[in-house]
Coordinates of C-alpha atoms in Angstrom, one line a residue:
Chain A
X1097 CA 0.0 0.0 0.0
X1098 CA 0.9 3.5 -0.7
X1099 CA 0.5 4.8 2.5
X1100 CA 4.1 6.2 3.3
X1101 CA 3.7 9.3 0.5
X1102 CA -0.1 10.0 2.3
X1103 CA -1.0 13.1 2.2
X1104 CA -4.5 15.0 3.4
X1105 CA -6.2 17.9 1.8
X1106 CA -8.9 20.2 2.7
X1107 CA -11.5 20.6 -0.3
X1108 CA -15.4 20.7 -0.5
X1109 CA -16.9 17.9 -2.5
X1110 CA -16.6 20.3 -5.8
X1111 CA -12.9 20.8 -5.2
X1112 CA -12.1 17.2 -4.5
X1113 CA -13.7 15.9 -7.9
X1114 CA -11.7 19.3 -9.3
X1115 CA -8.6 18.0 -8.3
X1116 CA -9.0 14.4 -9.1
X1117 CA -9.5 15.4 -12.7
X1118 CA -6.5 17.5 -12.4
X1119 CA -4.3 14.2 -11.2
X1120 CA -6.4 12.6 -13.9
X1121 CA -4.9 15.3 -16.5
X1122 CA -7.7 14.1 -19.1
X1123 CA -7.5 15.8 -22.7
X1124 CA -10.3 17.8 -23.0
X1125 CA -12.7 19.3 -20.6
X1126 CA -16.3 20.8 -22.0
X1127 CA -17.9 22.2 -19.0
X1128 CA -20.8 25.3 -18.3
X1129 CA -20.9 26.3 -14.6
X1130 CA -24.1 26.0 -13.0
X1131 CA -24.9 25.8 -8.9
X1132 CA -24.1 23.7 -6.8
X1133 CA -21.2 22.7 -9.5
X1134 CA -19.8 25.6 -10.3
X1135 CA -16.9 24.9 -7.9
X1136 CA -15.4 21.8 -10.0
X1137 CA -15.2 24.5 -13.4
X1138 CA -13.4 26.9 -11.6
X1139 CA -10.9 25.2 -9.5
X1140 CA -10.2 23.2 -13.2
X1141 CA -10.1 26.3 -14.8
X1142 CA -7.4 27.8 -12.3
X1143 CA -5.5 24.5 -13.2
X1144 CA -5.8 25.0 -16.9
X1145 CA -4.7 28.7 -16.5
X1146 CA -1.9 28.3 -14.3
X1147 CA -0.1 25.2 -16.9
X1148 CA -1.0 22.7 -14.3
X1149 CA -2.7 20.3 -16.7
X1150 CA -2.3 19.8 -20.9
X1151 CA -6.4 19.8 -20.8
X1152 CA -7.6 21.5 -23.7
X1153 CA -10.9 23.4 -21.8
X1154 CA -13.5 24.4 -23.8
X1155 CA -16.2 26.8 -22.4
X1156 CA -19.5 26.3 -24.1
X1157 CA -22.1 28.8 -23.8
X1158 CA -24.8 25.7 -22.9
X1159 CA -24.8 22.2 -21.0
X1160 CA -26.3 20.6 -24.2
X1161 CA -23.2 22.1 -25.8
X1162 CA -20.5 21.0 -23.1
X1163 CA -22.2 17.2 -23.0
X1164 CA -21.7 17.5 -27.5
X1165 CA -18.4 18.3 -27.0
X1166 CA -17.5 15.8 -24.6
X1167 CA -19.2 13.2 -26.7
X1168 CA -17.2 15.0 -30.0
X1169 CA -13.7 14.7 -28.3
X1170 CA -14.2 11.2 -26.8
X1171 CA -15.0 9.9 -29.8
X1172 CA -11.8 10.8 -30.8
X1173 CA -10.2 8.5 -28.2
X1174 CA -9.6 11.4 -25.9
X1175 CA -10.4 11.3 -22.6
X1176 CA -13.0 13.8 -21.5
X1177 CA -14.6 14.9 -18.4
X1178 CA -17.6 17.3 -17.9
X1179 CA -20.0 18.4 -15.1
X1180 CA -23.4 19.5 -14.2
X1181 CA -26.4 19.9 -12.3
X1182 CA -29.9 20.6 -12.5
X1183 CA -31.2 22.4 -15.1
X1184 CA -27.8 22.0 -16.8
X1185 CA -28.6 18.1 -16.7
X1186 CA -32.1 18.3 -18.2
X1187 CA -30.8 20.4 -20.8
X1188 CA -28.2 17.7 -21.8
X1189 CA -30.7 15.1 -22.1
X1190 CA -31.2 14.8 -25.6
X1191 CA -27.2 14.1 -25.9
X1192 CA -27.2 11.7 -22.9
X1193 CA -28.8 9.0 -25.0
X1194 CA -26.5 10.2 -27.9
X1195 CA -23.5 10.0 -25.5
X1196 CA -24.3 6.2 -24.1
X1197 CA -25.4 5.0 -27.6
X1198 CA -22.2 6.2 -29.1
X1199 CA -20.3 3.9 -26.0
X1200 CA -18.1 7.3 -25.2
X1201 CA -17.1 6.8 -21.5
X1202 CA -17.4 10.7 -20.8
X1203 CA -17.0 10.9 -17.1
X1204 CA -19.7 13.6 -15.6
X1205 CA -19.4 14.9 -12.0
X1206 CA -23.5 16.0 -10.6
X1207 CA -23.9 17.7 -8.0
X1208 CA -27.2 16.8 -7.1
X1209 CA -29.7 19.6 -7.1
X1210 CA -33.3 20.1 -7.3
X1211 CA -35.0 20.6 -10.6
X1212 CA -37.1 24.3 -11.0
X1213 CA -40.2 24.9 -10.5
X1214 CA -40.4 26.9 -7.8
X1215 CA -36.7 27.9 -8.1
X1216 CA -34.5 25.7 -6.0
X1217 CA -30.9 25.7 -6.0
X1218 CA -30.1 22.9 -3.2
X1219 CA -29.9 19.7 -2.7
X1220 CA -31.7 16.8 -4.1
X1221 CA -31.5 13.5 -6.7
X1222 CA -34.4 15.2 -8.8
X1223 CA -31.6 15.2 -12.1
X1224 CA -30.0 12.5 -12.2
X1225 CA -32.9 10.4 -11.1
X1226 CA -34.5 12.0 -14.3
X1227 CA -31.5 10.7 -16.5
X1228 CA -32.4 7.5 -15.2
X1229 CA -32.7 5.6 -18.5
X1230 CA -30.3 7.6 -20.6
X1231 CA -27.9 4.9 -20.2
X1232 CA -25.1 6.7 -18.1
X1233 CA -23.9 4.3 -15.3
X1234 CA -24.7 6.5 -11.9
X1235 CA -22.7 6.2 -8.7
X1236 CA -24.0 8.4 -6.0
X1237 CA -20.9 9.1 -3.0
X1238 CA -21.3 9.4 0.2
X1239 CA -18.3 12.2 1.3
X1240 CA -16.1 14.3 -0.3
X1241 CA -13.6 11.6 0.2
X1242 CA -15.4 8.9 -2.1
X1243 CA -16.1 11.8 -4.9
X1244 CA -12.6 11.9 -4.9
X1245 CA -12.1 8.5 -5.3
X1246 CA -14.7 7.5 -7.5
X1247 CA -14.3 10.4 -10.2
X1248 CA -10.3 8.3 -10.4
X1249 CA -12.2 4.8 -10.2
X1250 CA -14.9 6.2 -13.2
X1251 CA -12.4 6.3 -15.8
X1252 CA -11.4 2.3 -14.9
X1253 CA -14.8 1.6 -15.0
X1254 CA -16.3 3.7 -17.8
X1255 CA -13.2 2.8 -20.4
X1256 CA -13.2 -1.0 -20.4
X1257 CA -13.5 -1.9 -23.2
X1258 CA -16.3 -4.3 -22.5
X1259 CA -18.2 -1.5 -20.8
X1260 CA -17.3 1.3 -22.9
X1261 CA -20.3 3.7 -21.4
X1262 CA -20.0 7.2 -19.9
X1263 CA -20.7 7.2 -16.3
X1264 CA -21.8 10.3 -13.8
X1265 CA -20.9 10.6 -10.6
X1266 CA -23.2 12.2 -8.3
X1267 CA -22.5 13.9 -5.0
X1268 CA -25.1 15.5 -3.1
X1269 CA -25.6 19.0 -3.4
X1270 CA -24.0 21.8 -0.9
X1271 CA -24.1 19.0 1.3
X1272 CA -20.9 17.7 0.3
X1273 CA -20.7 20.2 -3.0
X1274 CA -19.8 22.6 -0.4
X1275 CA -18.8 21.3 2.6
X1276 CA -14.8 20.8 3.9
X1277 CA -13.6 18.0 4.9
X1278 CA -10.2 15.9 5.0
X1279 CA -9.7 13.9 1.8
X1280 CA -7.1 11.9 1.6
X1281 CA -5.0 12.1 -1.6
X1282 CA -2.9 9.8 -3.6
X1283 CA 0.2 10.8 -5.5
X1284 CA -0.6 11.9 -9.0
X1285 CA 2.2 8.5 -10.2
X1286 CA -0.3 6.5 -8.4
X1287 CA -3.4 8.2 -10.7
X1288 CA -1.8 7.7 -13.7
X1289 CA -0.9 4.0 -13.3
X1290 CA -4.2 3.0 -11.9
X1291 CA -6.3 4.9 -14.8
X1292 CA -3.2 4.0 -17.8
X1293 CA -3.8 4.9 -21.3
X1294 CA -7.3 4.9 -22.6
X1295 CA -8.8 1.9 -23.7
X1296 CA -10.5 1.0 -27.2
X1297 CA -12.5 -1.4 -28.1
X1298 CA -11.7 -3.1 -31.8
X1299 CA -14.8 -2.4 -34.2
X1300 CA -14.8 -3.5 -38.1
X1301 CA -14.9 -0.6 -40.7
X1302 CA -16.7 -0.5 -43.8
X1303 CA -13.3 -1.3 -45.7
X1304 CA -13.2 -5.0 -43.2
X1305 CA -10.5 -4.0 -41.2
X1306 CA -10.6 -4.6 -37.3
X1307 CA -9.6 -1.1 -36.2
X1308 CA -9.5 0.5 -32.6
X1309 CA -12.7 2.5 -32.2
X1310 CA -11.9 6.0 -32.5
X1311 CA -11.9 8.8 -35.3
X1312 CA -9.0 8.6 -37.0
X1313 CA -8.3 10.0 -40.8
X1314 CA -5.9 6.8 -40.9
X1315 CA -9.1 4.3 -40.2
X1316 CA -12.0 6.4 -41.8
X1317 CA -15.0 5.0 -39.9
X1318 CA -18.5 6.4 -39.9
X1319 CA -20.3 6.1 -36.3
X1320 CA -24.1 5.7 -35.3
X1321 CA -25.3 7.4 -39.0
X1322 CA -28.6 5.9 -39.0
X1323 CA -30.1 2.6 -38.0
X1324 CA -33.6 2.2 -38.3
X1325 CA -36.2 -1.1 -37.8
X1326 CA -33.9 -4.0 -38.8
X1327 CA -30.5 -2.5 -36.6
X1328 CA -31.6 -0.4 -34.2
X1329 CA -32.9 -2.9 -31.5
X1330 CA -30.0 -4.7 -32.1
X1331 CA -27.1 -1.9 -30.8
X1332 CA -29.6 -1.0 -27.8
X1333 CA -29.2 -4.6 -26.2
X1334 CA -25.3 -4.4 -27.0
X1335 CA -25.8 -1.1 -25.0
X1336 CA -27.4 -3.1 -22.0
X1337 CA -24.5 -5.8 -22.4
X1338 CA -22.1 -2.7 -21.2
X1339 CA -24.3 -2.3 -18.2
X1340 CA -23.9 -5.7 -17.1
X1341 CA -20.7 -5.9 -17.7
X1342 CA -20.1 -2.7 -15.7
X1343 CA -21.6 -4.5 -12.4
X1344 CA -18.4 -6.8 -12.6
X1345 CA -16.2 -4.1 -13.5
X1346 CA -17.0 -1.6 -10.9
X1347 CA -16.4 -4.3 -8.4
X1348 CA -13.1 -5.0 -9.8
X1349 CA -12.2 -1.6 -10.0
X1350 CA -13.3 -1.0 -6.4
X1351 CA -10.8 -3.9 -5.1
X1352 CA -7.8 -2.7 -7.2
X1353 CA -8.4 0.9 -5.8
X1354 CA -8.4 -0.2 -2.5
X1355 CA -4.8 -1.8 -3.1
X1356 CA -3.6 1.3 -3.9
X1357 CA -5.0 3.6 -1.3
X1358 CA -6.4 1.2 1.7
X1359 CA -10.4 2.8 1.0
X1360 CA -13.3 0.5 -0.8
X1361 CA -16.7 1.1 -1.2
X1362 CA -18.6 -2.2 -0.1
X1363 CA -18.0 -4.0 -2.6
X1364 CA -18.6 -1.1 -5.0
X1365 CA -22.0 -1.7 -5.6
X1366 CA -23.6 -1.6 -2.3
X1367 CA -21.8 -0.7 0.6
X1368 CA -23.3 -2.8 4.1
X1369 CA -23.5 -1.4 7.1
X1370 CA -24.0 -3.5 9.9
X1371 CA -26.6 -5.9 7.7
X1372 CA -25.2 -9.6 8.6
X1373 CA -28.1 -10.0 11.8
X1374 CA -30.1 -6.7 10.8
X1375 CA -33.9 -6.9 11.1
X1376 CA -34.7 -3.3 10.3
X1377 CA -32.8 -2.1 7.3
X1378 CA -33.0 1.6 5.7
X1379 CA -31.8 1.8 2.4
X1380 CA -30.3 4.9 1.0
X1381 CA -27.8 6.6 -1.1
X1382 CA -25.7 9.7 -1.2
X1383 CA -24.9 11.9 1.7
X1384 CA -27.8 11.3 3.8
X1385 CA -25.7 7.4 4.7
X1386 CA -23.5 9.4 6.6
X1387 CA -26.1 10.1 9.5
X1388 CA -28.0 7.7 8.9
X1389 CA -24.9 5.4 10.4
X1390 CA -24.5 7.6 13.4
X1391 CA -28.2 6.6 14.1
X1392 CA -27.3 3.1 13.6
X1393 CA -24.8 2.9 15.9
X1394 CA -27.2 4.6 18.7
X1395 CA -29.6 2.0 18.0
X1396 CA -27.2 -1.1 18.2
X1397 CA -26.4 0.5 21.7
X1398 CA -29.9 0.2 22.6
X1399 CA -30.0 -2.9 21.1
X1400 CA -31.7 -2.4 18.2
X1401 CA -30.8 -4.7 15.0
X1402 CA -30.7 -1.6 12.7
X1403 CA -28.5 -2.0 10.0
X1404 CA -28.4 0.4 6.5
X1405 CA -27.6 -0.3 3.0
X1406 CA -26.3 2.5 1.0
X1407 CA -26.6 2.1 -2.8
X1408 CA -23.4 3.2 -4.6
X1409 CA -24.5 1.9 -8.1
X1410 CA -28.2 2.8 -9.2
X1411 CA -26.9 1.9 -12.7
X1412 CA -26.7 -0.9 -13.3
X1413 CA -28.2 -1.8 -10.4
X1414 CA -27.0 -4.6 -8.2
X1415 CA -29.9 -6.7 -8.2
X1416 CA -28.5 -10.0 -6.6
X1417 CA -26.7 -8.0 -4.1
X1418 CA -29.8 -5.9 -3.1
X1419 CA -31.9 -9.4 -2.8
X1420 CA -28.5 -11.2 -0.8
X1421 CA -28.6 -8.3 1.4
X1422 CA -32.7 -7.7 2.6
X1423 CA -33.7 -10.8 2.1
X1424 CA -33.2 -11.5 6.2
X1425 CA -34.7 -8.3 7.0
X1426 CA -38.1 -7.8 8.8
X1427 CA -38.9 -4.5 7.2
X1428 CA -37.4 -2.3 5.0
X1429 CA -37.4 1.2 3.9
X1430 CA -36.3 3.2 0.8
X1431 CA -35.1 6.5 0.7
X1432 CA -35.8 8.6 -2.2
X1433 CA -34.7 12.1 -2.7
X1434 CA -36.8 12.5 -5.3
X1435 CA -40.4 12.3 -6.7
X1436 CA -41.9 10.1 -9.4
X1437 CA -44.9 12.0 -10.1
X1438 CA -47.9 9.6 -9.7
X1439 CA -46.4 6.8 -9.6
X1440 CA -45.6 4.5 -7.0
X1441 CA -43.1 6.1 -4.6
X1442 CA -39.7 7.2 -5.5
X1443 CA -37.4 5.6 -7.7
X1444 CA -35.1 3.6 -5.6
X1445 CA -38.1 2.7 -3.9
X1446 CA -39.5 1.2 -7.0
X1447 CA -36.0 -0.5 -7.6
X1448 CA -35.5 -2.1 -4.6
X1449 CA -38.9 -3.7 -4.1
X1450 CA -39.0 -4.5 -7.9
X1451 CA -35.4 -6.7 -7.4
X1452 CA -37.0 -8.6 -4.2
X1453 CA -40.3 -9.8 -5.7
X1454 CA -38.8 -12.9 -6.8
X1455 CA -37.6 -13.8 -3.6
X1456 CA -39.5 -16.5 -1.9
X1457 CA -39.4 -14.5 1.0
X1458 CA -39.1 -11.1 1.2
X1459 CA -40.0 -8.0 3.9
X1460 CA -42.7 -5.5 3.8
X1461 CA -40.9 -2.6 1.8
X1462 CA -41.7 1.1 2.4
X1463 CA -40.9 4.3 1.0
X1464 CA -39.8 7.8 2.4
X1465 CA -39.5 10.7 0.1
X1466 CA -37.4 13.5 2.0
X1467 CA -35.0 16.0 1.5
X1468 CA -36.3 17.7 -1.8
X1469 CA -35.3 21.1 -2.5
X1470 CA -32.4 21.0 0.5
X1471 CA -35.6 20.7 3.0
X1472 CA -33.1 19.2 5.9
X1473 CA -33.6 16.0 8.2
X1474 CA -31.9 15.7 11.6
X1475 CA -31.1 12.6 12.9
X1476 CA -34.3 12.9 15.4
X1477 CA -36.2 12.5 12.0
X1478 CA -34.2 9.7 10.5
X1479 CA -34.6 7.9 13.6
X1480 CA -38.5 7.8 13.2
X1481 CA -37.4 6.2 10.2
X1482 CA -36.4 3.0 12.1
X1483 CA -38.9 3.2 14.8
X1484 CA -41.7 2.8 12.1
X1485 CA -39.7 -0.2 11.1
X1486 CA -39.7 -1.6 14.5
X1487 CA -43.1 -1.3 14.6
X1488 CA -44.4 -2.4 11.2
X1489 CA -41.8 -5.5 12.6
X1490 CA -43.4 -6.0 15.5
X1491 CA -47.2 -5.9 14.3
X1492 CA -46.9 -7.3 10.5
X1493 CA -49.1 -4.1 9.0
X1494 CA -47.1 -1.9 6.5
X1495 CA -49.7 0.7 7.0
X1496 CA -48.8 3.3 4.3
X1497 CA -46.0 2.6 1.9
X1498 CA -45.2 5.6 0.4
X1499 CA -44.5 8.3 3.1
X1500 CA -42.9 11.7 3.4
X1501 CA -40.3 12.5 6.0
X1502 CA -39.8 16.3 7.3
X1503 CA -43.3 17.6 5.2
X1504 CA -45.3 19.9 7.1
X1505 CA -48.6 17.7 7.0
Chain B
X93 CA -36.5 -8.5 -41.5
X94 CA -33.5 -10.4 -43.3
X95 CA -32.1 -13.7 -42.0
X96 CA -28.6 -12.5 -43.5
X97 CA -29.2 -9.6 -40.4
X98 CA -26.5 -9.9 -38.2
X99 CA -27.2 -10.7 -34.4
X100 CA -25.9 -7.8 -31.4
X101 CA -22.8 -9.7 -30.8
X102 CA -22.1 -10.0 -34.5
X103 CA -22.2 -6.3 -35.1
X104 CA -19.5 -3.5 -34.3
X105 CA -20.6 -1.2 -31.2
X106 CA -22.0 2.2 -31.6
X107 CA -23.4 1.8 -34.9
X108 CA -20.1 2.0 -36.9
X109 CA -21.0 1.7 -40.4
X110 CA -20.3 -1.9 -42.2
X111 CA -20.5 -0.5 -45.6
X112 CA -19.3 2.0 -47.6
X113 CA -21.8 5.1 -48.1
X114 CA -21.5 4.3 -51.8
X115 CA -23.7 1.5 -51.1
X116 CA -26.4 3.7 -49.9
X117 CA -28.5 4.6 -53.0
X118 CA -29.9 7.7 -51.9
X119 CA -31.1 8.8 -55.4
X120 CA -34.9 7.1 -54.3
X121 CA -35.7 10.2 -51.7
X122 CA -36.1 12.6 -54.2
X123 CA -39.1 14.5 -55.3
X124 CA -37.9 17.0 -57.2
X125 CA -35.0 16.9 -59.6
X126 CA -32.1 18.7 -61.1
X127 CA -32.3 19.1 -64.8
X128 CA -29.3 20.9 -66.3
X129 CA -29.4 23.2 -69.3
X130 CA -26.7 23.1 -71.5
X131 CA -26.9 26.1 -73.4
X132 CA -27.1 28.1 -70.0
X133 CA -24.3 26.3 -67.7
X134 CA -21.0 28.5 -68.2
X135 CA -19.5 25.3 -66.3
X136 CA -18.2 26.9 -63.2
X137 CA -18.6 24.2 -61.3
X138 CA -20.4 25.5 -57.9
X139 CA -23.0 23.1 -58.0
X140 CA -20.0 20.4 -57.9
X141 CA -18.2 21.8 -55.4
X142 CA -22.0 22.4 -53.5
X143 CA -23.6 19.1 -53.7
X144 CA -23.3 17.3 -50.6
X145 CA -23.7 14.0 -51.9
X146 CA -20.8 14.0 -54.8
X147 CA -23.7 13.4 -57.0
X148 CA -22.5 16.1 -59.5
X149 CA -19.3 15.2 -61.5
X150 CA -17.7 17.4 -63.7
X151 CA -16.3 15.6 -66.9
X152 CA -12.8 17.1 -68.2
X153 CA -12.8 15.0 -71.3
X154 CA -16.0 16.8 -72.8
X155 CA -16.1 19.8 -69.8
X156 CA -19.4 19.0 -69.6
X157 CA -21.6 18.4 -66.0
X158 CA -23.1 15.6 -64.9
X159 CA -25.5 14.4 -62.8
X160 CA -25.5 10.6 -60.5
X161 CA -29.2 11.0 -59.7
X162 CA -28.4 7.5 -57.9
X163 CA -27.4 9.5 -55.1
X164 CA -29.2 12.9 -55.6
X165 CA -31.6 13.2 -53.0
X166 CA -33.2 16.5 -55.2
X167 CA -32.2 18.8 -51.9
X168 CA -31.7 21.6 -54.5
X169 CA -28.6 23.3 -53.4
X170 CA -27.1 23.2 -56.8
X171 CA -30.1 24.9 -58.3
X172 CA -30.6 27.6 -55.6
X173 CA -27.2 28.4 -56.0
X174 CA -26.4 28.2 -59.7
X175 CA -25.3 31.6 -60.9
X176 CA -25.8 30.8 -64.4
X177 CA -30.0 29.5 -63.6
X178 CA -28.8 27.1 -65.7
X179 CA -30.5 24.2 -62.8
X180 CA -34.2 23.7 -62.7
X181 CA -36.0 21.4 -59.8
X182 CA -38.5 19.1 -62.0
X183 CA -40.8 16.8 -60.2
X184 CA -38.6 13.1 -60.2
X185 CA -41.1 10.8 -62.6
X186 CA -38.5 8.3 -62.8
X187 CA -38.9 4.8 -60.8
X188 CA -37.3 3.6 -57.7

């Protein structure tokens, strides 16, 4: 382990990923600043300006041109990194699906913000949940430590060349976009040899020859033209292919990081926190883990068999891991830091029930939605979280499934 | 759907192109048509250099213009921007 050369830095969540794509030294940055991001654009910017990087930065005057870009210059074989938020993330959307279909592993930093209207500039999983099907693989961190870590590990994972899909990596908004803490850093030798060179995958041209899969004038290639009824089905499942292959991948990469710098993730896909004898399990992901283990802890004092899952990986999602890890539990509950308007509760919520129903047997499920727009939750509220589950435990009766945690009723 | 269609793990990612574009007849999307008048073309070639299929050649032998309407898709650049009006966009009668 590389321990000897550790060194600790102070940086907000924004500033870690900002200097992790700095060690990263990618080729080409597209990025538009928008709040609670904004931070990751400048400090690269500073980086670009003062020779500390050979990124080429290119300032767009919109998020749907920073994600083309990206796309543009991947395409090319060049590594490329990006970030937004919010309204900066809806207005990508169209190129999301352009960006995934074309396999360009752009690696996109969110931090996680409400979506307008009203106005709201905090906190919550509103975009990205709404990119859920764009086919981006979506990690979700915990601390500014992990969005350090996994903006390094996102490369690994994206650029393999049997995965070969861009990936976003979200971190919750102000709550760690803004907040200092320690991160521990590696040296920028170590980042280099764990990412390496970017990886191609070998495609056949038009002319027969087995080529790497970039734009090159010396292997003229024509990407994604036009397929219509007798193709198009037919590159979407190759595009689901990545996705599974990414649930192996981010595991692997997860393991190898944690050679080189002592942290994992769980096992990258879920991380388990006290879950082997746990009867009453909240499952969560981003920020809101952090607490939530603090509350954990208070209850194991008490006695309580309180355990919580965090889900890293929302896509793909684990869904043998979820099933391994609640399928002991006596009640479960989901939260979701966002809405899905009319339907059945939030869209973990919907994710995590969904991946147990085969199970012979499986707990009552239930759903919070909390936190939108920044609306905070203290610990006193998150514990009500568990007593419910002790309760619905206790009795049997699920009583409502879908509930909302800190809303003045 | 054609049995000689290839299966996902048969086919290149991302949609990268098996054939060349020449195999793409594009000349069956047209509605209108270019029709060239000889007397009027001073042959200054800005509908060849225009066209953005290559559909217009320009022959040196005979220095004469020509026109591939396997690929003309009848988009009418060449006749919008002919200086000569020597192009006029005729409804496309012909088959396929």
């Amino acid at each position: 382990m590389a321990q000897q050369n550790k060194k600790t830095l102070a940086f907000n969540g924004d500033e870690a990923v900002a200097f992790a794509v700095k060690q990263c030294n990618v080729d080409v940055v597209a990025a538009y600043p928008i709040t609670p991001q904004t931070i990751i654009v400048e400090r690269f910017s500073e980086y670009v300006a003062n020779g500390e990087v050979q990124t080429q930065f290119v300032c767009t005057e919109s998020e749907h041109s920073a994600i083309t870009a990206s796309l543009s210059a991947s395409t090319t074989g060049a590594r490329t990194f990006t970030a937004s938020a919010s309204a900066g993330l809806a207005l990508m959307h169209e190129m999301l699906f352009v960006t995934s279909g074309s396999r360009a592993p752009v690696v996109m930093a969110i931090a996680n913000r409400a979506l307008s209207a009203p106005l709201n500039i905090h906190g919550d999983h509103s975009d990205s949940m709404a990119q859920r099907d764009s086919g981006w693989i979506q990690l979700y961190v915990e601390n500014a430590q992990e969005a350090y870590d996994s903006i390094i590990q996102a490369y690994k994972i994206a650029e393999s060349c049997d995965v070969s899909l861009p990936i976003m990596v979200g971190l919750d908004g102000f709550t760690l976009s803004h907040s200092l803490e320690n991160v521990d850093i590696l040296s920028d030798e170590a980042v280099t040899d764990f990412i390496g060179e970017r990886q191609l995958p070998q495609v056949l041209t038009h002319e027969g020859k087995s080529v790497p899969f970039k734009l090159d004038p010396k292997n003229p290639m024509t990407m994604g033209p036009v397929a219509f009824q007798n193709y198009y089905f037919e590159f979407k499942r190759q595009q689901e292919e990545g996705m599974k292959n990414a649930l192996k991948r981010i595991q692997e990469v997860n393991s190898e990081f944690a050679k080189i710098s002592g942290r994992c993730y769980g096992n990258g896909l879920i991380d388990k926190y006290k879950l082997e004898d746990a009867e009453v399990i909240v499952v969560c992901a981003g920020s809101t883990s952090g607490t939530l283990k603090v509350i954990v802890d208070e209850l194991r004092a008490c006695g309580v068999k309180a355990g919580l899952l965090r889900l890293r990986t929302f896509r793909p999602l684990p869904v043998e891991d979820l099933k391994n890890a609640l399928k002991n539990a006596k009640a479960v509950a989901v939260m979701d830091k966002s809405m899905s308007f009319g339907g059945f509760g939030g869209a973990i919520f919907h994710e995590v029930r969904h991946s147990l129903y085969d199970s012979p047997v499986h707990p009552p499920v239930i759903n919070y939605i909390y936190g939108l727009g920044g609306r905070d939750y203290s610990p006193s509220e998150l514990r009500i979280v568990f007593d419910d589950l002790a309760e619905i435990a206790k009795t049997g009766d699920t009583g409502k499934q879908v509930r909302y945690l800190g809303l003045r009723e | 759907m054609s049995s000689k269609d290839k299966t996902w793990k048969e086919i290149s990612i991302a949609g990268v192109c098996p054939k060349s574009s020449e195999s793409f007849k594009t000349g069956d999307w047209k509605t209108y048509m270019p029709i060239l008048d000889t007397e009027k073309c001073i042959v200054c070639l800005t509908c060849v250099m225009l066209c953005p299929d290559g559909a217009i050649n320009w022959i040196p032998d005979t220095n004469k213009i020509s026109f591939d309407y396997t690929f003309c898709k009848g988009c009418g650049i060449c006749a919008n921007e002919c200086p000569a009006k020597a192009l006029t966009m005729k409804i496309d009668n012909t088959e396929g």
